[in-house]
Tab-separated table of C-alpha atoms in Angstrom:
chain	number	residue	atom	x	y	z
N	700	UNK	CA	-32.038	-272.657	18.545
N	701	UNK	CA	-28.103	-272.428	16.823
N	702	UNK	CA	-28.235	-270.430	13.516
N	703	UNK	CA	-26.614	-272.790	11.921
N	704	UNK	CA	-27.117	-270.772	8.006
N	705	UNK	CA	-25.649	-267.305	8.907
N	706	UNK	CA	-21.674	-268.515	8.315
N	707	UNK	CA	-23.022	-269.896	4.906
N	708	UNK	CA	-24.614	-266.814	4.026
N	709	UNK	CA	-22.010	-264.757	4.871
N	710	UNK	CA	-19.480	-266.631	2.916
N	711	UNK	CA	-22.257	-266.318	-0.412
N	712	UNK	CA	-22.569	-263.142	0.073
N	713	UNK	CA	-18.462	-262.665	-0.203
N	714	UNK	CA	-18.528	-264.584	-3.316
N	715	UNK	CA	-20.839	-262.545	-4.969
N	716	UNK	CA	-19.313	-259.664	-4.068
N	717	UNK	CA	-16.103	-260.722	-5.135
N	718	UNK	CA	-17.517	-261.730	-8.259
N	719	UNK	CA	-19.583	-258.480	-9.080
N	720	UNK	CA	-15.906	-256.695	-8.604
N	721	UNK	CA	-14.396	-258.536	-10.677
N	722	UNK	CA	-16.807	-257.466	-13.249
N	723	UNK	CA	-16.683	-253.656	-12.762
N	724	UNK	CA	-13.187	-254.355	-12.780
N	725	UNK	CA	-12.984	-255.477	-16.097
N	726	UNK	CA	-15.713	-253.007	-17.114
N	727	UNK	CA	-13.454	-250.473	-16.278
N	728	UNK	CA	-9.195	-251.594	-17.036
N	729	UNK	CA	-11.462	-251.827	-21.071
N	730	UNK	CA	-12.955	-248.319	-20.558
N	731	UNK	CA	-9.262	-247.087	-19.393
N	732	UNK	CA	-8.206	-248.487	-22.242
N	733	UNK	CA	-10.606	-246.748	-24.552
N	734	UNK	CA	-9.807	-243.859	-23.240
N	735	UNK	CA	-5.897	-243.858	-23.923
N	736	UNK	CA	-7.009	-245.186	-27.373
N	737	UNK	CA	-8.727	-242.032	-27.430
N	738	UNK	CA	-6.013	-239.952	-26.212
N	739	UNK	CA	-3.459	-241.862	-28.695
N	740	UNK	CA	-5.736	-240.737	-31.591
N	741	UNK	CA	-6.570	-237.393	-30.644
N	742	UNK	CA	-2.697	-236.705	-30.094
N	743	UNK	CA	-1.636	-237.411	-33.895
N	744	UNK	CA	-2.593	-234.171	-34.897
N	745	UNK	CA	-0.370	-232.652	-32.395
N	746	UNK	CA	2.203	-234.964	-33.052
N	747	UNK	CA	2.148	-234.136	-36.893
N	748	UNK	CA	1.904	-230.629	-36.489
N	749	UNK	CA	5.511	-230.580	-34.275
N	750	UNK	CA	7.031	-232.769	-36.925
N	751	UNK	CA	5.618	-230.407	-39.513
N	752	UNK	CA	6.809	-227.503	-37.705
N	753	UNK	CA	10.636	-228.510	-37.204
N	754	UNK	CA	11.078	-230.596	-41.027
N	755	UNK	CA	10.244	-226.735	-42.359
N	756	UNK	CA	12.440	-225.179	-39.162
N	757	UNK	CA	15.381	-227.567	-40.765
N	758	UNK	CA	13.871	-226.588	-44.342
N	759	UNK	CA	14.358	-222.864	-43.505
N	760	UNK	CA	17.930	-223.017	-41.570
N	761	UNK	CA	19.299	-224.854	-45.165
N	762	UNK	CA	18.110	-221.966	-46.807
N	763	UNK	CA	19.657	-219.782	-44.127
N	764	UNK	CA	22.773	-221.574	-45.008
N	765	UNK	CA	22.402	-221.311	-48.860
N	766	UNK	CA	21.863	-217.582	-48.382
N	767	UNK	CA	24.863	-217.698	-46.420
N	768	UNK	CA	27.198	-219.230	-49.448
N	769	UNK	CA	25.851	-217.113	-51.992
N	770	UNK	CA	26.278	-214.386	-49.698
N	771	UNK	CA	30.028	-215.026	-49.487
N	772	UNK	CA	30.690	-216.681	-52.562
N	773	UNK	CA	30.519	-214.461	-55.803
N	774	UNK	CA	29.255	-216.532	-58.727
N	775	UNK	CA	27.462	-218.843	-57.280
N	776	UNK	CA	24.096	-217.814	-57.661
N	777	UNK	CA	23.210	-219.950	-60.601
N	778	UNK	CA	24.354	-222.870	-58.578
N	779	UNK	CA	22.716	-222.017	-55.193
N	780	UNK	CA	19.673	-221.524	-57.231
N	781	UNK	CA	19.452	-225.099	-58.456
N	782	UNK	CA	20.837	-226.107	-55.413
N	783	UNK	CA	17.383	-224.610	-53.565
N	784	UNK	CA	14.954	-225.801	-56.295
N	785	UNK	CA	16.524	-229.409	-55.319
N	786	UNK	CA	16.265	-228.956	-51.615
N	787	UNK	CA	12.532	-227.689	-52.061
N	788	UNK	CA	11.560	-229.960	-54.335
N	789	UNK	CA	12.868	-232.371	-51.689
N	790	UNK	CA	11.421	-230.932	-48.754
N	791	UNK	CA	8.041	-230.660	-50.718
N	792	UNK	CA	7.860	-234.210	-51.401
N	793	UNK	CA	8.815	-234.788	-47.543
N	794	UNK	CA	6.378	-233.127	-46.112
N	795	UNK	CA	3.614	-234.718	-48.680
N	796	UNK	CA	4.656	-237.946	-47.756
N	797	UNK	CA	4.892	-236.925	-44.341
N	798	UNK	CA	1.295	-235.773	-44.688
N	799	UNK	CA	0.022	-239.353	-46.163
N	800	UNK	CA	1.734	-241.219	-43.313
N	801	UNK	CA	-0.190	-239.600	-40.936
N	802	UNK	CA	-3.244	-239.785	-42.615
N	803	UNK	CA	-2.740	-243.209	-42.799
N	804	UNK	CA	-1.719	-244.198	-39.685
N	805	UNK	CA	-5.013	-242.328	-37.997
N	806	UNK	CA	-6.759	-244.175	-40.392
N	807	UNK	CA	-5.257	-247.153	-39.434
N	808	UNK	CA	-5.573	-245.992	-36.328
N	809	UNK	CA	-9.502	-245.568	-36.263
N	810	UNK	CA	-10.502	-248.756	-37.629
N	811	UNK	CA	-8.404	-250.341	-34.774
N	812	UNK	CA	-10.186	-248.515	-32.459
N	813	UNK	CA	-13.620	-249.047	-34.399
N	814	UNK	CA	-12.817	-252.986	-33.732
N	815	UNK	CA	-10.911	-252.841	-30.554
N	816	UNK	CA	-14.840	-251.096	-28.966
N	817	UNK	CA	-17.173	-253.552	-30.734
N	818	UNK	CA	-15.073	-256.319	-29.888
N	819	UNK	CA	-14.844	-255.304	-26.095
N	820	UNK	CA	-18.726	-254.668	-26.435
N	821	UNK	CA	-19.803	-257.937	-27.092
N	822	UNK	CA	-16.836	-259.261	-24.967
N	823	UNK	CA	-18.630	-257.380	-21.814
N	824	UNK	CA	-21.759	-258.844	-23.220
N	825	UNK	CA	-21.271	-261.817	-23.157
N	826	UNK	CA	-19.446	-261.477	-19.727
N	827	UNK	CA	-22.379	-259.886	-18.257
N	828	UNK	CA	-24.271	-262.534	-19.443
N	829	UNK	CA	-22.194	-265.083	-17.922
N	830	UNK	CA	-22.267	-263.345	-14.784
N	831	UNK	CA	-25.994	-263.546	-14.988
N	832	UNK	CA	-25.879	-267.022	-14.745
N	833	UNK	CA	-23.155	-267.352	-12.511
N	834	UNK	CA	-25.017	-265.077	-10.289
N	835	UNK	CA	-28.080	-266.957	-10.563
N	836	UNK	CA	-26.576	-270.542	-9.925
N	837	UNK	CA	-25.177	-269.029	-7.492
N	838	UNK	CA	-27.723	-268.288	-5.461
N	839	UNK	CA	-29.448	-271.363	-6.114
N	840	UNK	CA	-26.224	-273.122	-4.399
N	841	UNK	CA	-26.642	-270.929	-1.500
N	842	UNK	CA	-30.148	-271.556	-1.217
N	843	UNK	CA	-29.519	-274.943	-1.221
N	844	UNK	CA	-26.994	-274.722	0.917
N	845	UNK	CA	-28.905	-272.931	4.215
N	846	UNK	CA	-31.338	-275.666	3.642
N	847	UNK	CA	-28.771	-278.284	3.815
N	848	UNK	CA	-27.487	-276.148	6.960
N	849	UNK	CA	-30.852	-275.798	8.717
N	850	UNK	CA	-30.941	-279.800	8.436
N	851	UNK	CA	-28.402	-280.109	9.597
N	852	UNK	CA	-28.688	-277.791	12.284
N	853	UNK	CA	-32.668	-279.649	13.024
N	854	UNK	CA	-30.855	-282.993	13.314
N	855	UNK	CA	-27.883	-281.958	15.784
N	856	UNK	CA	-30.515	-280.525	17.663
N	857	UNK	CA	-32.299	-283.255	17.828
N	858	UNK	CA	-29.571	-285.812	18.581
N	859	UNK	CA	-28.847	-283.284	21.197
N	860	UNK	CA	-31.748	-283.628	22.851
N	861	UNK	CA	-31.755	-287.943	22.423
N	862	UNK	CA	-28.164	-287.321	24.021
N	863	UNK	CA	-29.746	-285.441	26.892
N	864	UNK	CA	-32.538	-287.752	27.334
N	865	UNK	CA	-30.215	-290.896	27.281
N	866	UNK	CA	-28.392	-288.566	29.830
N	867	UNK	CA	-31.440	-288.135	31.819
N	868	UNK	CA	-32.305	-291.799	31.986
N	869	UNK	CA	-28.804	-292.936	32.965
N	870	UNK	CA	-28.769	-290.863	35.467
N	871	UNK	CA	-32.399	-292.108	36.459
N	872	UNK	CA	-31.369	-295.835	36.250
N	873	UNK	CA	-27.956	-294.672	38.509
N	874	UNK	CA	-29.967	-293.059	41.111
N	875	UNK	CA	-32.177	-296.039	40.908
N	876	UNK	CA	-29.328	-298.324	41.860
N	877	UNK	CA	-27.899	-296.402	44.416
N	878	UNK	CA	-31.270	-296.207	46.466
N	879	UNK	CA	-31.231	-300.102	45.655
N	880	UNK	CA	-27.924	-301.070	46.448
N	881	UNK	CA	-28.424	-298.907	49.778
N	882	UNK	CA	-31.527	-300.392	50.903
């Protein structure tokens, strides 16, 4: 007897595969993406503190420079003086600013992040729930399918074997009329 089910199965079985990674697939571009949102976040702090550090690098070299003028210009202290309040005052409210951006952008930031993961939770959810079914139906196609197969494969088989027995008689009915036409 043919197996007639085994190409069926085998091309199922594929499917599913296929279908199962596709899912991890997904599963996994939204974990890489967690994990750069992750990264992102974690990297403000870092990113702030280098901006910190060279607005009062910048802050320092002007007052370098100040110190410089007053240095080499006599009477200017009274001038240079205001001139530094100004600048510091400036720089002050820079770097407070500076400060609140950041704190609101990470902010920001988190909640994005917050919503970004439960929305990709109950998206993967309610993928794996379609998968379920998928899966399921699936199957039930297949099974459906080697039964329509083995049918299949129990009718050519027996057709076959009506073929041969046609066969046999013609050949029975020709050797009968030989032996007649001979004698």
């Amino acid at each position: 007897m043919v197996d007639y089910t085994t190409p069926v199965t085998t091309a199922f079985e594929m499917q599913r595969a296929t279908i199962e990674q596709s899912q991890k697939a997904l599963e996994q571009s939204i974990s890489f993406q967690q994990n750069v949102n992750e990264a992102l976040i974690d990297s403000l702090d870092t990113q702030e503190s280098a901006q910190r550090r060279s607005v009062e690098l910048t802050k320092t070299a002007f007052h370098s420079y100040l110190d410089a003028v007053e240095a080499t210009v006599p009477g200017m202290a009274g001038t240079i003086d205001e001139v530094r309040a100004t600048v510091d005052e400036q720089y002050d409210f820079l770097l407070e600013n500076h400060a609140e951006v950041f704190d609101s952008v990470e902010s920001e930031m988190l909640e994005g992040v917050e919503a970004y993961d439960e929305m990709t939770e109950d998206y993967v959810a309610a993928v794996d729930e379609q998968v379920s079914m998928l899966v399921e139906a699936h199957e039930e196609l297949e099974s459906q399918s080697v039964e329509v197969a083995e049918q299949f494969g129990d009718q050519l088989e027996e057709v076959q074997e009506q073929v041969e027995e046609i066969q046999s008689q013609v050949e029975e009915v020709q050797a009968q009329a030989a032996d007649a036409v001979e004698a």
